[in-house]
Short mmCIF file of C-alpha atoms and ligand atoms in Angstrom, two decimals:
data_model
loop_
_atom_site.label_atom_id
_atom_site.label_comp_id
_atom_site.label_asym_id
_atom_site.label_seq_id
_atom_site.Cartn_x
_atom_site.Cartn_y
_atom_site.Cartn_z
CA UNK A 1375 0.00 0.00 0.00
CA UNK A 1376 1.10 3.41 -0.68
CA UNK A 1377 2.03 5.72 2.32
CA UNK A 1378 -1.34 8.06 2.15
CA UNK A 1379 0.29 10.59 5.06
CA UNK A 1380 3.33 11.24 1.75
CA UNK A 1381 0.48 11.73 -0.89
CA UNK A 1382 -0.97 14.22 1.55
CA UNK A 1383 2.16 16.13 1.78
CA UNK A 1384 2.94 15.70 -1.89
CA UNK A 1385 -0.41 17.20 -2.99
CA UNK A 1386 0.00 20.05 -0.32
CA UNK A 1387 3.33 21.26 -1.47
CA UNK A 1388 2.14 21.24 -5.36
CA UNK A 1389 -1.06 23.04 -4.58
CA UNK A 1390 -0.77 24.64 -1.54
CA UNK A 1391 -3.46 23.33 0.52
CA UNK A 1392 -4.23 19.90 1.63
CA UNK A 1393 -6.58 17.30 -0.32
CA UNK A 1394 -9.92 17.08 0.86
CA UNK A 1395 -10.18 13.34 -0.48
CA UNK A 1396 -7.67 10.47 -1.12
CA UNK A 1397 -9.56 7.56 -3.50
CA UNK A 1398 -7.74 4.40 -4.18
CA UNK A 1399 -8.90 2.00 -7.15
CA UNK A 1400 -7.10 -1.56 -7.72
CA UNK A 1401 -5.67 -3.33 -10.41
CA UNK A 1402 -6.67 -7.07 -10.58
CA UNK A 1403 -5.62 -10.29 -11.77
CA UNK A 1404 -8.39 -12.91 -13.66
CA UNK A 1405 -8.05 -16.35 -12.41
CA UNK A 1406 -10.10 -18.35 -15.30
CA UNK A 1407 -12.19 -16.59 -18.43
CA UNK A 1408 -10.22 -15.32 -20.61
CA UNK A 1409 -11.54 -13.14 -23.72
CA UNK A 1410 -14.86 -14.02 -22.57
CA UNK A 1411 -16.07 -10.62 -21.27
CA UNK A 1412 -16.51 -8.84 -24.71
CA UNK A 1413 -18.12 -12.61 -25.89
CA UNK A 1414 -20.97 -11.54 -23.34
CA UNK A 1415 -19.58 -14.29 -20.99
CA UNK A 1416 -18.54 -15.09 -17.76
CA UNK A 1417 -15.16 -13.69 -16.10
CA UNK A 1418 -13.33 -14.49 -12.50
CA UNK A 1419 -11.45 -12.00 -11.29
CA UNK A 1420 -10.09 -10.65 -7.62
CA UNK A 1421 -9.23 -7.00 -7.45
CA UNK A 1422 -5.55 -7.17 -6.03
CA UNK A 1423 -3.70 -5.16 -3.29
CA UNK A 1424 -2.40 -2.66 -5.43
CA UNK A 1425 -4.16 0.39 -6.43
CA UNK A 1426 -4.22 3.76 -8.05
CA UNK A 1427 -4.60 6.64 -5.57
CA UNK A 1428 -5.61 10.28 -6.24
CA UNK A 1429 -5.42 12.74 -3.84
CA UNK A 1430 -7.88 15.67 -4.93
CA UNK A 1431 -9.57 18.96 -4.54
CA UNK A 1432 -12.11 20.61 -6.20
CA UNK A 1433 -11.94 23.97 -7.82
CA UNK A 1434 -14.50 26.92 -7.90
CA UNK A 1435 -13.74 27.52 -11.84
CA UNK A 1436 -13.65 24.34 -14.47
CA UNK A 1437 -9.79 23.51 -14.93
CA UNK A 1438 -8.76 20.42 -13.80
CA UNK A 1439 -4.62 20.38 -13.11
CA UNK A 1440 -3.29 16.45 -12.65
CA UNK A 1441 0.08 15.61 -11.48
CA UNK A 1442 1.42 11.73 -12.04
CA UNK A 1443 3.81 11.36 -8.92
CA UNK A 1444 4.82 8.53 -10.54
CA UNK A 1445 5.98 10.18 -14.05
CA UNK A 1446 7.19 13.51 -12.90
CA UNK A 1447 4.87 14.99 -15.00
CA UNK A 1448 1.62 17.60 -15.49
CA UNK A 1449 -1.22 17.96 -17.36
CA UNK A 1450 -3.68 20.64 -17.66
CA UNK A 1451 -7.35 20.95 -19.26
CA UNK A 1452 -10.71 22.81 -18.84
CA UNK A 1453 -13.59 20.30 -18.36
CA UNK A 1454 -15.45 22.94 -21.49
CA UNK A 1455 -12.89 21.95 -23.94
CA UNK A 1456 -11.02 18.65 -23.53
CA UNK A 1457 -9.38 17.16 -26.53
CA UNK A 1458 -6.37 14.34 -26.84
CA UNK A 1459 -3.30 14.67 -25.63
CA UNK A 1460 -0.23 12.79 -27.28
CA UNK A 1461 1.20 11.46 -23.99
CA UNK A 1462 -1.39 7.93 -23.59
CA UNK A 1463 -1.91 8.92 -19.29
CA UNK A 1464 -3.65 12.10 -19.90
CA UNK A 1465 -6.03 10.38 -22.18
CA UNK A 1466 -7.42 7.92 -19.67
CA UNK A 1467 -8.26 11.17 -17.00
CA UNK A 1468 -9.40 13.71 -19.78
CA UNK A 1469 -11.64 10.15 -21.21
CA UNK A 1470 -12.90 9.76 -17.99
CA UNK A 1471 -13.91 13.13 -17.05
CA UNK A 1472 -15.71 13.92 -20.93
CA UNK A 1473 -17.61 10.54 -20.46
CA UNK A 1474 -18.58 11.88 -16.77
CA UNK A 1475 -19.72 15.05 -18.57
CA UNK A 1476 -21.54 13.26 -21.86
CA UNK A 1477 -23.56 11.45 -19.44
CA UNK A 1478 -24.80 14.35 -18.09
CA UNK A 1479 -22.99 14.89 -14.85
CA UNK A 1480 -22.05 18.48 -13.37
CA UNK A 1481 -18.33 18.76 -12.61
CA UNK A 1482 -16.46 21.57 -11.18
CA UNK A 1483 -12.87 21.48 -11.81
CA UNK A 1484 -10.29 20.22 -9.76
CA UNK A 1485 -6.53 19.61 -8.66
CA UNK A 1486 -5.11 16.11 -8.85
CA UNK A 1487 -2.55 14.59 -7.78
CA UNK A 1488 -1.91 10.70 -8.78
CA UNK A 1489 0.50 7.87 -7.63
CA UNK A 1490 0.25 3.90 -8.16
CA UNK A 1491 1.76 0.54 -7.34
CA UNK A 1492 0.19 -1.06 -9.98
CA UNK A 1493 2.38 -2.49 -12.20
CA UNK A 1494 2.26 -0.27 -15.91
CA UNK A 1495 2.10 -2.08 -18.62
CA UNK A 1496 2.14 -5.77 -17.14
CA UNK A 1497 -1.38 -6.64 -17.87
CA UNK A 1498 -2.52 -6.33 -13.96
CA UNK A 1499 -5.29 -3.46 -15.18
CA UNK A 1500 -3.13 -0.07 -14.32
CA UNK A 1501 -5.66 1.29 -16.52
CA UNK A 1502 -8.90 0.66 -15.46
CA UNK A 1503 -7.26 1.26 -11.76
CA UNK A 1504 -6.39 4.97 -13.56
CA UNK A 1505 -9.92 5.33 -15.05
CA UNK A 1506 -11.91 4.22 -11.97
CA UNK A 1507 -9.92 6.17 -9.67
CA UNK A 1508 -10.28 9.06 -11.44
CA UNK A 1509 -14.31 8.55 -12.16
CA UNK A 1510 -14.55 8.13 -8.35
CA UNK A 1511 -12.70 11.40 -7.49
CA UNK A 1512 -14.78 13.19 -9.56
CA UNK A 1513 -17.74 11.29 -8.05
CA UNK A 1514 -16.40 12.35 -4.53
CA UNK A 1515 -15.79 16.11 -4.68
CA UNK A 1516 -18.84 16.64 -7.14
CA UNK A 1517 -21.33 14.56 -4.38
CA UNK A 1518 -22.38 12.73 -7.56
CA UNK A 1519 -24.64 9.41 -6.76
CA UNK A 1520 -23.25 6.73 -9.76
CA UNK A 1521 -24.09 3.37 -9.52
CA UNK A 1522 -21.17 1.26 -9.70
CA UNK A 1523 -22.21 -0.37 -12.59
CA UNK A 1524 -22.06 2.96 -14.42
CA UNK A 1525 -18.79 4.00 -12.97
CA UNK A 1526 -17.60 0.90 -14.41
CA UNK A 1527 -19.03 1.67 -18.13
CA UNK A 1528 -18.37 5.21 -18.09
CA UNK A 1529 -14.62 4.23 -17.28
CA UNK A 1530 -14.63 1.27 -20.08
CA UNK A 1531 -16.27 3.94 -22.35
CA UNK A 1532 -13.71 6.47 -21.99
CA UNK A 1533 -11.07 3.75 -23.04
CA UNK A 1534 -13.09 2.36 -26.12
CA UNK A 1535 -13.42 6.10 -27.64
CA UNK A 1536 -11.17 8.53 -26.14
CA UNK A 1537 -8.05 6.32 -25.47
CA UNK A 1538 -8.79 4.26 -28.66
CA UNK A 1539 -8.79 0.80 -26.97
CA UNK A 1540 -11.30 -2.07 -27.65
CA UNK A 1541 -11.21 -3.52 -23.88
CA UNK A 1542 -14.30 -5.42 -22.31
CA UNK A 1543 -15.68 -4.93 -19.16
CA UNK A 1544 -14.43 -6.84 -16.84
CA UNK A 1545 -11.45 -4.76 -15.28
CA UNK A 1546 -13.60 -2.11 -15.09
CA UNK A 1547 -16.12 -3.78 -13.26
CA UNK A 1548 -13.35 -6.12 -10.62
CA UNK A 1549 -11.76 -1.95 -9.92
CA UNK A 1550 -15.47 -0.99 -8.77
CA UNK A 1551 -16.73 -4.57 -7.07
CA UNK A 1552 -13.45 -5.95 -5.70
CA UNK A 1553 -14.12 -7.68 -2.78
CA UNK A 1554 -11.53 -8.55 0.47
CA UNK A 1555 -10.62 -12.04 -0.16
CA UNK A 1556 -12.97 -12.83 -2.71
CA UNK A 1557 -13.33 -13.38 -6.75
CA UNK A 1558 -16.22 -12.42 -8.37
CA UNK A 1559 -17.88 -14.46 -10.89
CA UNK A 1560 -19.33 -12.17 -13.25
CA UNK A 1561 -21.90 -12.16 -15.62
CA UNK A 1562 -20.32 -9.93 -18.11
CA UNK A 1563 -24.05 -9.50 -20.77
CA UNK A 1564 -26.17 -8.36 -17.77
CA UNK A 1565 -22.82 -7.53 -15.15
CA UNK A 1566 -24.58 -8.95 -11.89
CA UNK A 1567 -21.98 -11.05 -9.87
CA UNK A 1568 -21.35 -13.65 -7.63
CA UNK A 1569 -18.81 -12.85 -4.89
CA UNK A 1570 -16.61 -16.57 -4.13
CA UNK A 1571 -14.47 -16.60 -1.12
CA UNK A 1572 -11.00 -17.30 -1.82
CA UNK A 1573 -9.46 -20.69 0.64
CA UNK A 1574 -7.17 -19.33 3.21
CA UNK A 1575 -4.98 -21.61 2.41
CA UNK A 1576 -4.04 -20.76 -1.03
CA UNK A 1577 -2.51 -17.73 -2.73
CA UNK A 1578 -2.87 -15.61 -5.69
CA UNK A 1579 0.61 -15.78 -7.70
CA UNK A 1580 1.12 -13.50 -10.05
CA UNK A 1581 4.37 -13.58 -11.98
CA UNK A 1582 5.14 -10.95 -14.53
CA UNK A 1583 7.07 -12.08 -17.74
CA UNK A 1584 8.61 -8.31 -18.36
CA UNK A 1585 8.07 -9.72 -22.49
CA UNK A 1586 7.11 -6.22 -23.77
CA UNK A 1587 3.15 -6.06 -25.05
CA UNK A 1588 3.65 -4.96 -28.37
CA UNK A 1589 1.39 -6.95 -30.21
CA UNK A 1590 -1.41 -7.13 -27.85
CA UNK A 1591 -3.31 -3.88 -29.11
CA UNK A 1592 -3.96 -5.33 -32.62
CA UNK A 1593 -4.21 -8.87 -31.51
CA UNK A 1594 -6.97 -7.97 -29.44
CA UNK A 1595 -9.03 -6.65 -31.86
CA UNK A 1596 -8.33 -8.76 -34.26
CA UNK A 1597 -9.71 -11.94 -31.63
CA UNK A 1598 -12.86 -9.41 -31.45
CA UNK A 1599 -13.79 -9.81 -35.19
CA UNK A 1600 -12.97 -13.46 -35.50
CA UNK A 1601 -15.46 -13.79 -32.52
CA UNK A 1602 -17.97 -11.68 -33.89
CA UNK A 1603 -17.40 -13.62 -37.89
CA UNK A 1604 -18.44 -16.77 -35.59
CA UNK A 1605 -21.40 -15.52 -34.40
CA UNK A 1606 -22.69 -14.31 -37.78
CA UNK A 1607 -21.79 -17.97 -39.56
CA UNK A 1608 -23.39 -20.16 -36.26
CA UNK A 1609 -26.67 -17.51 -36.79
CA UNK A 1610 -27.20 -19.51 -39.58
CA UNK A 1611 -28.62 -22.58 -37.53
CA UNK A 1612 -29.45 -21.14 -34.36
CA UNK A 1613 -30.53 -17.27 -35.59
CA UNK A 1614 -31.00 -15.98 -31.71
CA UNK A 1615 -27.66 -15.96 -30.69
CA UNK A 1616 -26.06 -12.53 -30.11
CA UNK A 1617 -22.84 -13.67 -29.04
CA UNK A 1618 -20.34 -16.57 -28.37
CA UNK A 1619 -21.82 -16.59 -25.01
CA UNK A 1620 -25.56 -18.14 -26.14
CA UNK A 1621 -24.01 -20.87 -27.67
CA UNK A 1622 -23.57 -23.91 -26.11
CA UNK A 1623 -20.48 -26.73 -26.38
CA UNK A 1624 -23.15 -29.32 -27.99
CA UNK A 1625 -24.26 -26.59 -30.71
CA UNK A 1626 -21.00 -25.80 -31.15
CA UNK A 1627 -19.84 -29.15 -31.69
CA UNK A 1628 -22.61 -29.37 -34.22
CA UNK A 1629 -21.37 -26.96 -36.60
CA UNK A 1630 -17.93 -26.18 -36.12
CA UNK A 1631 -17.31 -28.12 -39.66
CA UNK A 1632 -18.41 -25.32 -41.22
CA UNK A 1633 -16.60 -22.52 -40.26
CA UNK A 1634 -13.10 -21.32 -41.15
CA UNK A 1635 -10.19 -21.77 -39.15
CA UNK A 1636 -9.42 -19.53 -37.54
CA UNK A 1637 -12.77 -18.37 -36.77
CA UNK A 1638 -13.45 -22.08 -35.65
CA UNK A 1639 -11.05 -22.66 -33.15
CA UNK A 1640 -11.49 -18.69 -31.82
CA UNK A 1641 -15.17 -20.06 -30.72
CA UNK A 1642 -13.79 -23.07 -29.69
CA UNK A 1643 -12.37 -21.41 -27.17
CA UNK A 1644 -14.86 -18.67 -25.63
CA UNK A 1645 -17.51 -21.33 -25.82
CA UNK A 1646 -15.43 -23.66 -23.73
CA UNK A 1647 -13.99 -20.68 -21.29
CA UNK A 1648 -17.04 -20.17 -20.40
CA UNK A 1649 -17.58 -23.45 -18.96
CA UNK A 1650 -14.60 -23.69 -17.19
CA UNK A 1651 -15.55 -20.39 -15.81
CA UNK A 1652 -18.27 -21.37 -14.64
CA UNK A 1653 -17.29 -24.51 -13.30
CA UNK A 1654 -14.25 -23.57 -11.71
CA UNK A 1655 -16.33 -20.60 -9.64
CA UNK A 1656 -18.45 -23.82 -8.41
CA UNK A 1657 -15.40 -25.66 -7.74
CA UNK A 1658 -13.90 -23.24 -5.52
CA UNK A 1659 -17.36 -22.44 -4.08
CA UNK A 1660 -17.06 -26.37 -2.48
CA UNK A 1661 -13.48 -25.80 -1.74
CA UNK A 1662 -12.42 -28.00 -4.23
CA UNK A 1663 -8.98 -26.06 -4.88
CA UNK A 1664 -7.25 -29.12 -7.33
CA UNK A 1665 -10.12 -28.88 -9.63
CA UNK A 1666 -10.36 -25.36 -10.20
CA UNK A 1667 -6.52 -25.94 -10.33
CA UNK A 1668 -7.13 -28.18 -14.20
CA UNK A 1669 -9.48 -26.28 -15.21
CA UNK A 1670 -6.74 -22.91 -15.01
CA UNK A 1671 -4.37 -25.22 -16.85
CA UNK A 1672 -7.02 -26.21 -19.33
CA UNK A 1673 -7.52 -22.87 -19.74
CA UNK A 1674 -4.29 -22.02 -20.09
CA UNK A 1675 -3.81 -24.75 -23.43
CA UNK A 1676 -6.71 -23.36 -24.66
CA UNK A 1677 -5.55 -20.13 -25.06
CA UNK A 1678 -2.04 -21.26 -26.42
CA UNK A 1679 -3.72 -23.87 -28.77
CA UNK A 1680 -7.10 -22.50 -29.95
CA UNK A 1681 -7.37 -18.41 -28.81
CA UNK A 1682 -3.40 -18.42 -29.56
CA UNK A 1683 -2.64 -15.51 -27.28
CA UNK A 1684 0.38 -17.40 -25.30
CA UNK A 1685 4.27 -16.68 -26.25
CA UNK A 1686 6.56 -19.64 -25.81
CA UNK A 1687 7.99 -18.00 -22.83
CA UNK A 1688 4.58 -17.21 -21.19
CA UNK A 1689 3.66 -21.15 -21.84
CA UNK A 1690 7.02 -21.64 -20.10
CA UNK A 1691 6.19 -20.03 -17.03
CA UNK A 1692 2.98 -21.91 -17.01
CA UNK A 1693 4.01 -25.61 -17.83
CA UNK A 1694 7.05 -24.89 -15.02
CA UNK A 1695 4.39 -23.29 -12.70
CA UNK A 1696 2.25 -26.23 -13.11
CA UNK A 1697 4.36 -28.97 -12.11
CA UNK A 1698 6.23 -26.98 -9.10
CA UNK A 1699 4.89 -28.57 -5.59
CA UNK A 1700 2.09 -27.00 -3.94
CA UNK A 1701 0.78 -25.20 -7.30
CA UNK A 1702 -2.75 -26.15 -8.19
CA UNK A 1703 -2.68 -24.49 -11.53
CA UNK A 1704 -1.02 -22.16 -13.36
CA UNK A 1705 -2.08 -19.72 -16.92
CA UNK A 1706 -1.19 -16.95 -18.70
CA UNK A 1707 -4.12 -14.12 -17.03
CA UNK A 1708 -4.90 -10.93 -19.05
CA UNK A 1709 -4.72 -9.98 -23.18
CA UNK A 1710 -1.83 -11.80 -23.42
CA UNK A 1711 0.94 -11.48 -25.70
CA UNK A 1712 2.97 -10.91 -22.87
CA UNK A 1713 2.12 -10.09 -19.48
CA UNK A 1714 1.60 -11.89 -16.75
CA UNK A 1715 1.00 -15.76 -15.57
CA UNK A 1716 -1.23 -16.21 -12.17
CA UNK A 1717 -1.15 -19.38 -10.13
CA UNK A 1718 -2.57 -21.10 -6.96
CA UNK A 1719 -0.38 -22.10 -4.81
CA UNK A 1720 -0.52 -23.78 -0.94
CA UNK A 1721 0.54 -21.00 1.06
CA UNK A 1722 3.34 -23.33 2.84
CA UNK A 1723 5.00 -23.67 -0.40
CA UNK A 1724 4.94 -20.27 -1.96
CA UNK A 1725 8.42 -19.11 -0.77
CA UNK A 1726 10.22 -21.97 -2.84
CA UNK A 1727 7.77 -22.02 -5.53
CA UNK A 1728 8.33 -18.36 -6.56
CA UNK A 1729 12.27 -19.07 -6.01
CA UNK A 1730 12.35 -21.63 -8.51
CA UNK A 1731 10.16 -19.88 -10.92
CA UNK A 1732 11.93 -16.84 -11.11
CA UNK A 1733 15.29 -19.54 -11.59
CA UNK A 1734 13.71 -21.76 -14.32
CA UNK A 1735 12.71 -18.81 -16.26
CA UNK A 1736 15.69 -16.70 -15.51
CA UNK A 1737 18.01 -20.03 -17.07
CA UNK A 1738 16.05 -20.46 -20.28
CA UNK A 1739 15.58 -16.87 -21.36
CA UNK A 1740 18.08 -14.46 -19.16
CA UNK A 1741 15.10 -12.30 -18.47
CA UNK A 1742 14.14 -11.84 -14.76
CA UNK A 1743 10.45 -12.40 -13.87
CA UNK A 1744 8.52 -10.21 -11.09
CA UNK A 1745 6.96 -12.42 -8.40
CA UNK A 1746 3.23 -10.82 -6.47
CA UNK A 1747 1.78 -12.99 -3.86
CA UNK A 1748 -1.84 -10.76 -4.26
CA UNK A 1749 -4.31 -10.61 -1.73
CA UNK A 1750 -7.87 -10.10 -3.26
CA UNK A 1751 -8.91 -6.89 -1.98
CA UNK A 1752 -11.79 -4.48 -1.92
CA UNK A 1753 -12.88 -2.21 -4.92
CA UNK A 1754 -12.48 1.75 -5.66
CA UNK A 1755 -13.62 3.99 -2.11
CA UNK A 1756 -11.73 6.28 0.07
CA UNK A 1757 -8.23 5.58 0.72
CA UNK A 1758 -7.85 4.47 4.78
CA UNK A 1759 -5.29 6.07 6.38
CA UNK A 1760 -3.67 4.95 9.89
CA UNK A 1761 -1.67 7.90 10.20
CA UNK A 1762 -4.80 10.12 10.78
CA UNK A 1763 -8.12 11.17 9.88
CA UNK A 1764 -8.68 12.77 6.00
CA UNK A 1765 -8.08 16.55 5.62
C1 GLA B 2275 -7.91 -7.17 -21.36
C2 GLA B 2275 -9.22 -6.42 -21.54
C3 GLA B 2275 -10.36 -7.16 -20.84
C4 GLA B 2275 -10.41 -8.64 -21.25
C5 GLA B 2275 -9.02 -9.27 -21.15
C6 GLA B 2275 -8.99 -10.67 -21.71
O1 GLA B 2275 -7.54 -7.16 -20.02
O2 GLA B 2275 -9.12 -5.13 -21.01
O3 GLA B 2275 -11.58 -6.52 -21.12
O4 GLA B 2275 -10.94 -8.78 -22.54
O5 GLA B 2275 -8.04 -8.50 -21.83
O6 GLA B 2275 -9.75 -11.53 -20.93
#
């Protein structure tokens, strides 16, 4: 966790005057359903301990000034007249803040000032931790009442048309619900979930590849037509599906014949993510840990073999993962391309499972891989601080 009482200060000495509200909104790791949200599908994802804070203030006229802590750097708009910027960060809070005002919400200006321990650029949702945080500082100082379901699209909107990116739903939605030691099976067509304790005796493993994401952007959206081609050829038989998500594995099986790889073996695997989502939620939901466990390395072959979104060194760090001791299952989580791997492991065995990880990968490739035991924590609110009460 970041040290609030230092964002405090920080803000203070930029501005002047101390913040009159510290939000905090996580990142988050998926443990099984994989390019399933945007398929209207099923998703499992805890909200992790890191987060996105902003420390903010309103104004009485309608600039809003941002500072990134983290960056060393500044930005500057007027909530009347916000275009894009070239640098990517001040696209997510100008996004945010035009999608606040399109849907109709009054905002003053303000004076921000933003730091993170999210991960950039790993595939752990710094993001939608960015978007939401900055949707729910707004929300604060402006006494707004948003549902959290509309914080969630708002912030997925600004990313689809101001920052350019075709993203689903679901990190959107894990930064507002998160729960405290909990994933949440959601239902990513009507976005009602299911909140599934997490066993005390496992943990979250994340491991981050550091294999730059280059390719992810246009890989992405390419997955998103091939996905959408299958739903137009399989209307053919069954003409009330609307997505990948209304078809089943028997209707599937049916017809996959007839359409074109890859479009068949894209389908292949939403349709059977989404049964391994929503199996594995009802696994862990009867504490069976070692099935959930297959199902995240099916998952994980499926999305090598059939959604072909792995890299040979992301399969690496799975197939090692996967036969360590005390790992229950191991796959690559997020986009892909890249990224990160997560795995549940027995929390007796985590200290020499991450060791050896970090010394299998390290011998085949020379790169050095980040290791995050995550604890599932709660979504966006108002950052807690020990130190004292908020200015
Ligand atoms: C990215 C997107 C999500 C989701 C995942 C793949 O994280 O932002 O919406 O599609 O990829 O599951």
């Amino acid at each position: 966790m970041l040290d609030i009482g230092l964002l405090r200060e920080r803000f203070q000495q930029r501005y002047g005057i101390h913040p009159s509200a510290i939000v905090r909104a996580p990142g988050r790791v998926n443990l099984i359903g994989e390019h399933t949200d945007y398929n209207d599908g099923f998703v499992f994802p805890v909200a992790i301990d890191r987060a996105t804070y902003i420390a903010a203030r309103s104004r009485s006229d309608q600039i809003v000034r941002v500072v990134s802590s983290d960056l060393n750097e500044e930005d500057a708009f007027s909530i009347d007249h916000i275009e894009r910027s070239k640098r990517p960060w001040h696209n997510y809070v100008r996004g945010v803040v035009m999608a606040l005002r399109a849907a109709g919400h009054p905002l003053t200006g303000a004076d921000l000032l933003i730091a993170s321990d999210v991960p950039r650029g790993a595939g752990l949702s710094s993001s939608a931790a960015l978007e939401v945080a900055v949707g729910y500082a707004f929300q604060t100082l402006n006494h707004l009442n948003i549902l959290g379901e509309e914080l969630a699209l708002l912030a997925q909107g600004a990313e689809n048309t101001f920052v350019g990116v075709q993203c689903g739903i679901m990190d959107q939605l894990i930064a507002v619900f998160g729960r405290a030691d909990h994933a949440l099976l959601i239902d990513c067509r009507d976005l009602s979930y299911r909140p599934v304790p997490l066993p005390s005796s496992v943990a979250v493993v994340v491991c981050d590849s550091h294999i730059p994401r280059t390719l992810a952007a246009s890989a992405y959206n390419q997955r998103r037509q091939e996905c959408n081609a299958a739903v137009q050829l399989l209307q053919q038989w069954h003409p009330g599906i609307r997505a990948l998500r209304d078809v089943s594995e028997d209707q599937f099986a049916a017809h996959s014949d007839a359409l074109p790889e890859p479009v068949r073996s894209r389908a292949r695997h939403v349709v059977s993510e989404n049964r391994r989502t929503l199996q594995g939620a009802a696994a862990l939901e009867r504490g069976d840990v070692a099935a959930f466990g297959r199902l995240m390395n099916e998952s994980h072959a499926s999305l090598r073999d059939d959604y072909q979104v792995s890299l040979p060194d992301i399969d690496l760090l799975a197939s090692t993962a996967q036969r360590l001791a005390g790992c229950y299952g191991s796959r690559l989580t997020g986009a892909g391309f890249g990224g990160c791997t997560v795995s549940l492991v027995e929390r007796s065995e985590v200290e020499t499972f991450s060791r050896d990880l970090v010394q299998a990968y390290r011998h085949a490739t020379g790169r050095t891989a980040t290791i995050y035991v995550c604890r599932a924590s709660d979504g966006v609110g108002r950052a807690v601080d020990n130190a004292g009460p908020q200015g």
